[in-house]
Coordinates of C-alpha atoms (C1' of nucleotides) in Angstrom, one line a residue:
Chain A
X13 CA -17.0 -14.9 42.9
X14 CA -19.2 -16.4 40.0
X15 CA -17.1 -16.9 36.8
X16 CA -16.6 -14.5 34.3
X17 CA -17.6 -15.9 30.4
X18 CA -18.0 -15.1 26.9
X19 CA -21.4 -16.0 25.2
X20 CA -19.9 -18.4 22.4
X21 CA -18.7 -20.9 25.5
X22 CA -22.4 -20.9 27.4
X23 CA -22.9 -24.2 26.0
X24 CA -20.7 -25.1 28.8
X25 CA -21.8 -23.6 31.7
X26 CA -25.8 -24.9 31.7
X27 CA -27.4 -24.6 35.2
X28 CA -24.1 -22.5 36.5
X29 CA -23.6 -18.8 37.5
X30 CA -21.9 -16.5 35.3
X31 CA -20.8 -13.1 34.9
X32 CA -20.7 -11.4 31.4
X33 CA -19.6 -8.4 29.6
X34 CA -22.2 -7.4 27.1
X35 CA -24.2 -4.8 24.7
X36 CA -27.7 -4.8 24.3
X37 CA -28.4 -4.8 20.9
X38 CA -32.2 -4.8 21.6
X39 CA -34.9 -4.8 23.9
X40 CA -38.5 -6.4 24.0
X41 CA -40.1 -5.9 27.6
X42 CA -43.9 -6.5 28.9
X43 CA -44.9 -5.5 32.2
X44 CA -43.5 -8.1 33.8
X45 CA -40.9 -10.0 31.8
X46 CA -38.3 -8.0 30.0
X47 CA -36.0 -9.9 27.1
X48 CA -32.4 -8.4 26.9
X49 CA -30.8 -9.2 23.8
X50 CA -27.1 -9.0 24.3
X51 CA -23.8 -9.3 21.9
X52 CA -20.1 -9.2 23.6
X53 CA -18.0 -9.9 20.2
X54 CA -18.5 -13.8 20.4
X55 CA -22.0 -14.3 20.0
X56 CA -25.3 -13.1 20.4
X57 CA -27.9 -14.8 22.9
X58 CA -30.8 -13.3 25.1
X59 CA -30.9 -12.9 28.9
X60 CA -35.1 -12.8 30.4
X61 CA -35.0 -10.7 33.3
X62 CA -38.5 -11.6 35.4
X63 CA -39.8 -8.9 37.5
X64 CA -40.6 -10.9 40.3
X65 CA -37.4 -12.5 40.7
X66 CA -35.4 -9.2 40.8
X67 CA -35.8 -6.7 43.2
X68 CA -37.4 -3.3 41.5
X69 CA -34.5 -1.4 40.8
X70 CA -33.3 -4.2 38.5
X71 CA -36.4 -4.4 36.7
X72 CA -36.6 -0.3 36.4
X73 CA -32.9 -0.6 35.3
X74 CA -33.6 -3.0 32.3
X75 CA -36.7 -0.9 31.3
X76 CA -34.7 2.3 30.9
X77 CA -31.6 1.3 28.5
X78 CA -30.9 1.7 25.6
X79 CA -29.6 -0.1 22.7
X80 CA -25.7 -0.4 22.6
X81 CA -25.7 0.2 26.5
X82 CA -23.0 -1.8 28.2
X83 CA -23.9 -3.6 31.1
X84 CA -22.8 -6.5 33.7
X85 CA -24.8 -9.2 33.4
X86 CA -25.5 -11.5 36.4
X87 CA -27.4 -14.7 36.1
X88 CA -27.6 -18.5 35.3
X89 CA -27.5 -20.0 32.1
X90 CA -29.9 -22.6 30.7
X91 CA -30.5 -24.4 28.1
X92 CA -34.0 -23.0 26.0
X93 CA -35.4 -24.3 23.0
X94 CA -37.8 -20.8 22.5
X95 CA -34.1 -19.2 22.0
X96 CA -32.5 -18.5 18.4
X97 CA -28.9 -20.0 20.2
X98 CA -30.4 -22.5 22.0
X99 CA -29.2 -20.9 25.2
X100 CA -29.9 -17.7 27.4
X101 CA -29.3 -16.4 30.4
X102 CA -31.6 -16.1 33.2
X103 CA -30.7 -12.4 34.9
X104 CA -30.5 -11.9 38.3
X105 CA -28.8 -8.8 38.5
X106 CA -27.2 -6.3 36.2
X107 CA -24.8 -3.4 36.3
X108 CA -24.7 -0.5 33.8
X109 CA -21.7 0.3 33.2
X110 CA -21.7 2.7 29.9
X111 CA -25.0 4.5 28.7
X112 CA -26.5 5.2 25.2
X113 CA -28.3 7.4 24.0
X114 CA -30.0 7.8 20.6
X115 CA -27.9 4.9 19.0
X116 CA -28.2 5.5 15.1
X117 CA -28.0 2.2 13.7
X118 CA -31.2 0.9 14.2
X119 CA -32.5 -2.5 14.0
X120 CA -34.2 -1.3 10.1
X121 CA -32.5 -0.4 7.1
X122 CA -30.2 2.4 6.0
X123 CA -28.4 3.5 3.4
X124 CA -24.4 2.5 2.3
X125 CA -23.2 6.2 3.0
X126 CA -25.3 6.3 6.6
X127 CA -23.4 3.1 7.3
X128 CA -20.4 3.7 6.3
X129 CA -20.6 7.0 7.7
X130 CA -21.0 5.0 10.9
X131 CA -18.6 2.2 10.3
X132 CA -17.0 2.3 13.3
X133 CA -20.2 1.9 15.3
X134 CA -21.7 -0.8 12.3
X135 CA -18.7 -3.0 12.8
X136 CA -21.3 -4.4 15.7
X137 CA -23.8 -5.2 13.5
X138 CA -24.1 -8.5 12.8
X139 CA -23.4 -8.8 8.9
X140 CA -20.2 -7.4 9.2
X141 CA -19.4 -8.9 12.2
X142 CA -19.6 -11.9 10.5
X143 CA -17.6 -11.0 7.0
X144 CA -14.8 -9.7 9.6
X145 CA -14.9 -13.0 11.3
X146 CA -14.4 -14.8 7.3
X147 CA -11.9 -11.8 7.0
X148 CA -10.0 -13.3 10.2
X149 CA -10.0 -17.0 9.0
X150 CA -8.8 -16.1 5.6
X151 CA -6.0 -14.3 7.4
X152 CA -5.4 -17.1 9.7
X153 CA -5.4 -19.7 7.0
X154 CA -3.1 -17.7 5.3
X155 CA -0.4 -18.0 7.8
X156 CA -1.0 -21.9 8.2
X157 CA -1.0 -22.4 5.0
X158 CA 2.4 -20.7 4.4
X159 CA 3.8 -21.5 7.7
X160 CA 2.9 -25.4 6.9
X161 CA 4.5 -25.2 3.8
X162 CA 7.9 -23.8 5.3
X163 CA 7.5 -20.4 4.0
X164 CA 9.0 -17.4 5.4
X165 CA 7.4 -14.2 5.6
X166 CA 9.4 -11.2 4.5
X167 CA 7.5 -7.8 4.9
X168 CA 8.1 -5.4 2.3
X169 CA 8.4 -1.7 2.9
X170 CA 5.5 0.2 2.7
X171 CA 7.6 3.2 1.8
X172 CA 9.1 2.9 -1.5
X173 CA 11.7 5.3 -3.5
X174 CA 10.3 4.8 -6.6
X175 CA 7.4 2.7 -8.8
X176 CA 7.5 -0.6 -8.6
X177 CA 5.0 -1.2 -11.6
X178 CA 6.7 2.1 -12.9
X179 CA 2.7 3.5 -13.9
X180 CA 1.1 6.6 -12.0
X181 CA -1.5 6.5 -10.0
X182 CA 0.9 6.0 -6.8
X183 CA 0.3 8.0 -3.2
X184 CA 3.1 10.4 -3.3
X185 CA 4.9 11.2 -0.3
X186 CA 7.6 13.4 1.1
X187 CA 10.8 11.4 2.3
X188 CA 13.7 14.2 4.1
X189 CA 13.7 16.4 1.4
X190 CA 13.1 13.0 -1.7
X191 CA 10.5 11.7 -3.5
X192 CA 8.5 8.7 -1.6
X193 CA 5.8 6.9 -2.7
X194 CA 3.4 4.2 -0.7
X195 CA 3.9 0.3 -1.8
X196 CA 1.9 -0.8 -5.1
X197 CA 3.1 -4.5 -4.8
X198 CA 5.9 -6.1 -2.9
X199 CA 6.5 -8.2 -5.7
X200 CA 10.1 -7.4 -6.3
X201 CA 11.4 -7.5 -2.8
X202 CA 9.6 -10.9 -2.3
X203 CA 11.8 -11.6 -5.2
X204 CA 15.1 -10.5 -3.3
X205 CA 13.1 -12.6 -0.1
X206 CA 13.1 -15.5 -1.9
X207 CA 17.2 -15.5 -3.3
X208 CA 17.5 -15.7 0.7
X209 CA 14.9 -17.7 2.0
X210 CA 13.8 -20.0 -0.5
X211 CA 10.2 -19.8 -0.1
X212 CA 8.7 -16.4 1.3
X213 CA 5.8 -14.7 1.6
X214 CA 4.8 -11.3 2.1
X215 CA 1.0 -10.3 3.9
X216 CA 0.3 -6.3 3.9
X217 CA -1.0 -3.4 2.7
X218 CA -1.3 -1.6 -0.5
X219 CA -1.8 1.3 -2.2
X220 CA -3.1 2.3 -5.5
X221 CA -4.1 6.5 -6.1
X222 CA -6.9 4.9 -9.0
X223 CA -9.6 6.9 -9.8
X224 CA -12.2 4.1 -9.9
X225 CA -15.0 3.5 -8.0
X226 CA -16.2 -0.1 -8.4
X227 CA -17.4 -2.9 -6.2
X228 CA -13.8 -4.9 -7.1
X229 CA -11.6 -1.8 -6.1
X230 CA -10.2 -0.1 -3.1
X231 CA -7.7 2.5 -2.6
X232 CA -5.9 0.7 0.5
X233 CA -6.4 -3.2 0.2
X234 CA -4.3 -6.1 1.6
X235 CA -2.3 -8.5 -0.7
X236 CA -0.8 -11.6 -0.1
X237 CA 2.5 -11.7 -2.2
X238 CA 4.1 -15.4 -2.1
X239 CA 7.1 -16.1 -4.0
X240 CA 9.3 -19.4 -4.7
X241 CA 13.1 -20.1 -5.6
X242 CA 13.7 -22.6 -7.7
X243 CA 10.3 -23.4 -9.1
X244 CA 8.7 -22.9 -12.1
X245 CA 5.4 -21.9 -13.3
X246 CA 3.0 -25.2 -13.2
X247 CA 4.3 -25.8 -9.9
X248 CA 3.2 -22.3 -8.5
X249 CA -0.1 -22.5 -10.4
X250 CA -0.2 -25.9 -7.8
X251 CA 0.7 -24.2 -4.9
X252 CA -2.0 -21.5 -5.9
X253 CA -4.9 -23.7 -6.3
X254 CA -4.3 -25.6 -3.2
X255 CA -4.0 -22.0 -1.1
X256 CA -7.5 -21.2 -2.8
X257 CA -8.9 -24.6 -2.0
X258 CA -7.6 -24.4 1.8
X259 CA -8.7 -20.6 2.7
X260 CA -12.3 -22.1 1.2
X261 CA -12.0 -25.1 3.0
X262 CA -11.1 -23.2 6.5
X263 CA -13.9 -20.8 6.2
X264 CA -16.4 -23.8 5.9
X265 CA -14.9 -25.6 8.9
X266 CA -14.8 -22.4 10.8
X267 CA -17.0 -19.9 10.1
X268 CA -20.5 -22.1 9.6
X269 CA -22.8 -19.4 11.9
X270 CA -21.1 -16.5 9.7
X271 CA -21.6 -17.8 6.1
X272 CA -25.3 -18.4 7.2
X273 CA -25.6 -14.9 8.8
X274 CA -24.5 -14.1 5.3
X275 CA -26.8 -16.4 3.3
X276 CA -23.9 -18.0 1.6
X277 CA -24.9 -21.6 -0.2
X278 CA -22.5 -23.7 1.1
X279 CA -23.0 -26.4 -1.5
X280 CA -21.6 -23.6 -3.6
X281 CA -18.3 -23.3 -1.7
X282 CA -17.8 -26.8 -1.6
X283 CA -17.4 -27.4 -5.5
X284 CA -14.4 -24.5 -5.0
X285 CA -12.6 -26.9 -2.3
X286 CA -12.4 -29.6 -5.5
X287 CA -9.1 -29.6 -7.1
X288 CA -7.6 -28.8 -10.0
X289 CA -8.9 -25.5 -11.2
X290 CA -9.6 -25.4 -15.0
X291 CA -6.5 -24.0 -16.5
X292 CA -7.1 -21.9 -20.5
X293 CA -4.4 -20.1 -22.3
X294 CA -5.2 -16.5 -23.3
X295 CA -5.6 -17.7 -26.8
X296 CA -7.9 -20.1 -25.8
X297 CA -10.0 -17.6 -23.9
X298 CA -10.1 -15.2 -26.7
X299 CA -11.8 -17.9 -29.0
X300 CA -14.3 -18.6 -25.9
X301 CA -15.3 -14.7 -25.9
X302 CA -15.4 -14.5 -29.6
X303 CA -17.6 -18.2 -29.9
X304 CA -19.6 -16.0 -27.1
X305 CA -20.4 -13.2 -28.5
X306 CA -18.0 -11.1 -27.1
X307 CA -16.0 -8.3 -28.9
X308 CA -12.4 -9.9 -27.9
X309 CA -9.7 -9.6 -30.5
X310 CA -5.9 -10.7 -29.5
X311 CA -3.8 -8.2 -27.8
X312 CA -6.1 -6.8 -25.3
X313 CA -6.8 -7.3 -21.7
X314 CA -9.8 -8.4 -20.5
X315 CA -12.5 -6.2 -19.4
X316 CA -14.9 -6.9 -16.2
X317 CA -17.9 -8.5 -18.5
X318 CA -14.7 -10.9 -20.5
X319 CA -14.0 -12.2 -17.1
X320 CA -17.2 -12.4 -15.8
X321 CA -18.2 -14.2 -19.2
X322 CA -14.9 -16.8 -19.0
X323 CA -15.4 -17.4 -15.8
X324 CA -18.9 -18.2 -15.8
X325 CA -18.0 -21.0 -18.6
X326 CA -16.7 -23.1 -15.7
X327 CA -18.4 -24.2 -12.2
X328 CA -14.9 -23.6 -10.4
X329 CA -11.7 -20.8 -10.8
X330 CA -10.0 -20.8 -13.7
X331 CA -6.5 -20.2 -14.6
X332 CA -6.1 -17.6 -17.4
X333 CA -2.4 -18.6 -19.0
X334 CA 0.1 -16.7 -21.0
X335 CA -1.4 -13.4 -21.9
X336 CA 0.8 -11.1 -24.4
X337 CA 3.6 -9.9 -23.4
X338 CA 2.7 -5.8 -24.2
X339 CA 0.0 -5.8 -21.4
X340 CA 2.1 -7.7 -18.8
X341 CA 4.7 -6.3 -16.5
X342 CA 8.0 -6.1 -17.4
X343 CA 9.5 -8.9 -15.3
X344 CA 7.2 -11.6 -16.4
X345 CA 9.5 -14.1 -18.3
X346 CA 8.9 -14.8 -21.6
X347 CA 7.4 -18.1 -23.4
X348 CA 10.3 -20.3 -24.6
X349 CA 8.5 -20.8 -28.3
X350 CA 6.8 -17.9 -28.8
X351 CA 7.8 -14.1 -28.8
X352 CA 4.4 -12.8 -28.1
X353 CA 3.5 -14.2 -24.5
X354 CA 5.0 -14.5 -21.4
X355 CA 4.5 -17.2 -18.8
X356 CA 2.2 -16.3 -16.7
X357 CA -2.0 -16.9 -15.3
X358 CA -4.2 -14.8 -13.3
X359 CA -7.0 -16.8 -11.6
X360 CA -10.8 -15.9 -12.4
X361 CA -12.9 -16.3 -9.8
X362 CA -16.8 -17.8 -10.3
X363 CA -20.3 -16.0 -10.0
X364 CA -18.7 -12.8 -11.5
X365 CA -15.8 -11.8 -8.8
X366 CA -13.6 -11.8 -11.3
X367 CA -9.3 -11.9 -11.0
X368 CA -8.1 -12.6 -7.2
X369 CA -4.8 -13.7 -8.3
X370 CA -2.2 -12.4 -10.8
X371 CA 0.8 -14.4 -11.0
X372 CA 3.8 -15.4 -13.3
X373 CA 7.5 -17.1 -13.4
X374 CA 9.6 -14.0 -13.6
X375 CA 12.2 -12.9 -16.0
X376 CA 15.5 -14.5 -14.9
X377 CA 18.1 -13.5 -17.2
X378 CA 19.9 -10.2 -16.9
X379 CA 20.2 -8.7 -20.4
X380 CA 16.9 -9.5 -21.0
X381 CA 15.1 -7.7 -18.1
X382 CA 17.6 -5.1 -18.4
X383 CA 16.1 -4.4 -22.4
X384 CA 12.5 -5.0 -20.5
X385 CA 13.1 -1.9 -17.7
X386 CA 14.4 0.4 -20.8
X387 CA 11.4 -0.7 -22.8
X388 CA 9.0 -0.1 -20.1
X389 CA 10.9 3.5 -19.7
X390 CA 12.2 3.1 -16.3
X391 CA 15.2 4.2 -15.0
X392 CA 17.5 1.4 -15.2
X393 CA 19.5 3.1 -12.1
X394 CA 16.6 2.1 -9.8
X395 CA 16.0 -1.3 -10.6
X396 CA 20.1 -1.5 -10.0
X397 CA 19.4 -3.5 -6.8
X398 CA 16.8 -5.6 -8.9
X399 CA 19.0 -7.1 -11.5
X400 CA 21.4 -7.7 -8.7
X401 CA 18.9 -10.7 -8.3
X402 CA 19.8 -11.9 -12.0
X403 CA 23.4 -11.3 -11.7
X404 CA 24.4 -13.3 -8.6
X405 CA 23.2 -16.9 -9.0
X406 CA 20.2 -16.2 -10.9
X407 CA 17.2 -19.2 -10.4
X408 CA 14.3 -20.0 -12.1
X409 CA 11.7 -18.8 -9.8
X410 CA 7.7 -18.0 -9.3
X411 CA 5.4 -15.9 -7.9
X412 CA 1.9 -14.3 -8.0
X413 CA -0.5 -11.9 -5.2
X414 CA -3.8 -12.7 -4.4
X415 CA -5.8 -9.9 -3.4
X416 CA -7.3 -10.8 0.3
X417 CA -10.5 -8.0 -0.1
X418 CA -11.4 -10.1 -3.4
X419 CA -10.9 -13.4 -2.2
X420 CA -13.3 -12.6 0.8
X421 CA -16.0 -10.9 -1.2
X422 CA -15.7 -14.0 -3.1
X423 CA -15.8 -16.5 -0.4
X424 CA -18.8 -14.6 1.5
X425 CA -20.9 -13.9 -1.9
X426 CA -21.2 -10.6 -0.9
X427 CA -21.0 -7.5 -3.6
X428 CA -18.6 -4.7 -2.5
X429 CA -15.2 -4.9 -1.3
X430 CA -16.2 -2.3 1.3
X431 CA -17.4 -4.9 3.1
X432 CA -14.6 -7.0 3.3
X433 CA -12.4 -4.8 5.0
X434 CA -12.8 -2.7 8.7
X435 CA -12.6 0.6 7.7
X436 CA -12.6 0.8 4.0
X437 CA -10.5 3.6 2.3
X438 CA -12.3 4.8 -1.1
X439 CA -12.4 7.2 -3.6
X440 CA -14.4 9.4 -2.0
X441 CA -13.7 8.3 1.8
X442 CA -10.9 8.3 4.4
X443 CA -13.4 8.7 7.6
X444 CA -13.8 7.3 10.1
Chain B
rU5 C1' -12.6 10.4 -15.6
rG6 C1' -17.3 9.0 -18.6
rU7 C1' -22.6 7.4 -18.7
rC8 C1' -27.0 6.7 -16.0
rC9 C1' -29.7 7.2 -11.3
rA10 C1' -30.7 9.6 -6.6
rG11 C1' -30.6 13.6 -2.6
rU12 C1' -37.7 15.3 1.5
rA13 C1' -38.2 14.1 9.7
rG14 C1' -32.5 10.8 13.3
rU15 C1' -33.3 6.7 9.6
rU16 C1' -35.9 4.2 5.2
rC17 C1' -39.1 6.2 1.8
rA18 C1' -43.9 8.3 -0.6
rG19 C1' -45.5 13.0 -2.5
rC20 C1' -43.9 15.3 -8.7
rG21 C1' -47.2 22.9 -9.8
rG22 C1' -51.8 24.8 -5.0
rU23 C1' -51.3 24.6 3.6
rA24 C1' -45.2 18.8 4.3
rG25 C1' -46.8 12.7 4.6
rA26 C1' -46.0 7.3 6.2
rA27 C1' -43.2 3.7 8.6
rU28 C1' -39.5 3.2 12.1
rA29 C1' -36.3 5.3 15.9
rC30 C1' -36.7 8.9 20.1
rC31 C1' -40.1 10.5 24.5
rG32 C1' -44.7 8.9 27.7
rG33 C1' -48.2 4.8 28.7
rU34 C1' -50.4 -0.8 28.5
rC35 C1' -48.9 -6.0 28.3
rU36 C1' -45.3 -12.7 31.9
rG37 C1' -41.9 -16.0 26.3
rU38 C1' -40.7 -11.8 23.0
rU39 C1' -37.7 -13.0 18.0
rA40 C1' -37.9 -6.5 13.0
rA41 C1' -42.8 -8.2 19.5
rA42 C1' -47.8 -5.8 19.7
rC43 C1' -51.1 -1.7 21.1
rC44 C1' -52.3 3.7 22.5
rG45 C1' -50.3 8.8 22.6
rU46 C1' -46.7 13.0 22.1
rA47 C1' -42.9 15.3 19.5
rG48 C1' -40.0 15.6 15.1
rG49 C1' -38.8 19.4 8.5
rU50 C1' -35.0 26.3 5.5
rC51 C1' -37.7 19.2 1.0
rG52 C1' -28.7 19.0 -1.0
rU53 C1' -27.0 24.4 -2.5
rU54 C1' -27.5 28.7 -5.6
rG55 C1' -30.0 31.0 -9.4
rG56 C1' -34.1 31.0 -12.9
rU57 C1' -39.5 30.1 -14.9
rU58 C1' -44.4 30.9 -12.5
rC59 C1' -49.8 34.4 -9.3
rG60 C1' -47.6 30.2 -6.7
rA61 C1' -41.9 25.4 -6.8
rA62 C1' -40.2 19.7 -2.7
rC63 C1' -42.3 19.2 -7.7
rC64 C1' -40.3 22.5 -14.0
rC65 C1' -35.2 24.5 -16.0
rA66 C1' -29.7 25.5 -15.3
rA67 C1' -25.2 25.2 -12.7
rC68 C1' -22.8 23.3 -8.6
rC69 C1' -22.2 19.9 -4.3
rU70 C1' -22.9 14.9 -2.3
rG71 C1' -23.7 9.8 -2.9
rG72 C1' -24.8 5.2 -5.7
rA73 C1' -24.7 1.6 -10.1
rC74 C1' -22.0 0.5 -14.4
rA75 C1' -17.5 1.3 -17.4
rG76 C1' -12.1 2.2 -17.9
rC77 C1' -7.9 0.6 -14.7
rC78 C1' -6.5 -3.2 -11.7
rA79 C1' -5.8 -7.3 -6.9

RNA sequence: UGUCCAGUAGUUCAGCGGUAGAAUACCGGUCUGUUAAACCGUAGGUCGUUGGUUCGAACCCAACCUGGACAGCCA
């Protein structure tokens, strides 16, 4: 019995016999030499099938697939300098074990709706293969990070009774009979998480019914929703820049093949690991936009091309601080001195990507957010379990979400969130 | 939702008023180190839909459908 392997670990199995699973992504064959190229999920290498060391039904076999056939693959590995991975397999035998026929993706170009038309089968191909792979790390860092920092993670509902961010543009659902609507944010129960656990964190999906169709927007995306007892905003704007600084960090230790599968400088991504991140005040941004050109007066939120713009003043994120308080949420809490901001940052990401994290020290007295929810014409009835928070041993406390699809379009320097997730759900598509 | 752009072979595109084209993939053949392999051959199409203008429409006009880029909104 000769051992079973994956491609990635050939390295260690020079000179021996193997067995591998594989596809054949492609095919280049002479008369007597044929050249397999071959893909099982962990890497990509070749396997040279020579006619005259196979018997003739091997040979005929390898002549008649087709790319994205599945196949056995029999053989010894060696090391090979004439090979892209610097190893390949020599074949002696092979078994088919699923045919293909007429494989669409093809080894040229195609369109964004062919592809994603075909995400399902595209998924092998080796761009996203590799963003996935980035996706992955981010998600694995995410855990460590948290984990390391003795965080808990609390998972919100995904099903929710009423608006969290009380605006439209929610999925509606049907609950027995009720009203139901898919999660915008976790936000407040991290909030009720963290009265409990201290220091929590929540990792899932979300939902937003917004009729835009950018390359920063999907309609289901994954957030990552920390939230902290007892601390106030400088030390989450910390906390925020180190997570930033380790997901970059992890995805150049780990993911070196994938960032150059995806042209990615990596000189670039290194200036990102550099602590701290430039921190502005709103104010102070406004005078940047206005110095620059821009059309910025005070009170209004920033467009794409006024974050693009402020970000592009500095070589590394930047923390936005204390916007106004009538284009915030109604938790945020407000600035001690002045009536007009609240506490809060979101954090603008270089090269034009934009805000991947919103975050603020929330509202912690119970009058106060009670006035806020009337204000913000909610129904003060279902934020009862809310103010709860405020009423029995109310803390200062922090939060923010970073938006994982963002943060990996970022990281990879690549220009659609489509990309960044497997199966993307947009405005205009929910298949496959 | 608005503005702009685009829908022609399986795919990526050219053609822009007078018999529908290329490359590539598919199919058949040649070739012992290929890297998007090369070479020869075959086959492949209601030119997004509907209506209009014209002797004649893939081409001009209108509406609609589909997609893309940007904007708003946001993470």
């Amino acid at each position: 019995m000769v051992e079973q392997i994956s491609i990635i670990d050939a390295k260690e199995h020079v000179n021996e016999q193997v067995k591998i699973g594989a596809w054949l992504t492609d095919k280049r064959s002479s008369g007597k030499i044929a050249f397999l190229q071959l893909r099982d999920g962990t890497a990509y290498f070749q396997g040279v099938l020579v006619k005259s060391a196979v018997s003739e039904e091997i040979f005929q076999l390898a002549k008649e697939l087709h790319q994205e056939a599945s196949l056995w693959i029999y053989g010894e590995i060696h090391q090979d300098t004439r090979s892209k991975f610097g190893y390949e397999i020599e074949i002696s035998n092979l078994e088919l074990v699923g045919e293909s026929h007429d494989y669409p993706i093809t080894p040229k170009e195609h369109g964004v709706d062919f592809l994603m038309d075909h995400r399902h089968l595209w998924l092998r191909s080796t761009r996203p293969h590799a963003i996935l792979k980035i996706r992955n790390e981010v998600i694995r860092a995410t855990y460590q990070f948290y984990n390391d920092r003795e965080f808990t993670k609390i998972d919100a509902p995904i099903l929710t009774g009423s608006a969290p961010e009380g605006t439209t543009e929610l999925f509606h659902t049907e609950y027995f009979g009720r009203d139901a609507y898919l999660s915008q944010s976790g936000q407040l129960y991290e909030e009720a998480g963290a009265m409990a656990f201290g220091k929590v964190f929540s990792f899932g999906p979300t939902f937003r019914a917004e009729e835009s169709k950018t390359r920063r927007h999907l309609i289901e995306f994954w957030m990552i929703e920390p939230e902290m007892a007892f601390m106030h905003q400088e030390e989450s704007l910390k906390i925020q820049e180190e997570y930033v600084a380790y997901l970059v960090q992890n995805v150049l230790d780990h993911c070196d093949y994938e960032l150059d599968v995806l042209g990615r400088d990596k000189e670039v991504l290194r200036r990102y690991t550099k602590l701290p991140y430039n921190r502005i005040t709103y104010d102070e941004a406004i005078k940047m936009l206005q110095k620059g050109g821009l059309d910025a007066d005070w009170g209004l939120d920033f467009g794409s091309p006024e974050e693009t713009y402020l970000a592009d003043q500095f070589e590394q994120p930047v923390f936005v601080l204390n916007y106004p308080k009538a284009i915030k949420p109604f938790y945020m809490k407000p600035h001690p001195t002045r009536d007009d901001v609240v506490i809060c940052a979101d954090l603008l990401a270089p090269e034009g990507y934009g805000e991947i994290i919103g975050g603020s020290e929330r509202a912690t007295d119970y009058n106060y957010l009670l006035a806020q929810i009337r204000a913000a014409g909610l129904d003060p009835k279902e934020y009862e379990w809310y103010l709860d928070l405020r009423k029995y041993g109310s803390v200062p406390h922090s939060g923010f979400g970073l938006g994982l699809e963002r943060a990996i379009v970022w990281i990879c320097g690549i220009d659609h969130v489509r990309e960044a997730i497997p199966f993307p759900r947009l405005l205009n598509r929910i298949y496959p």
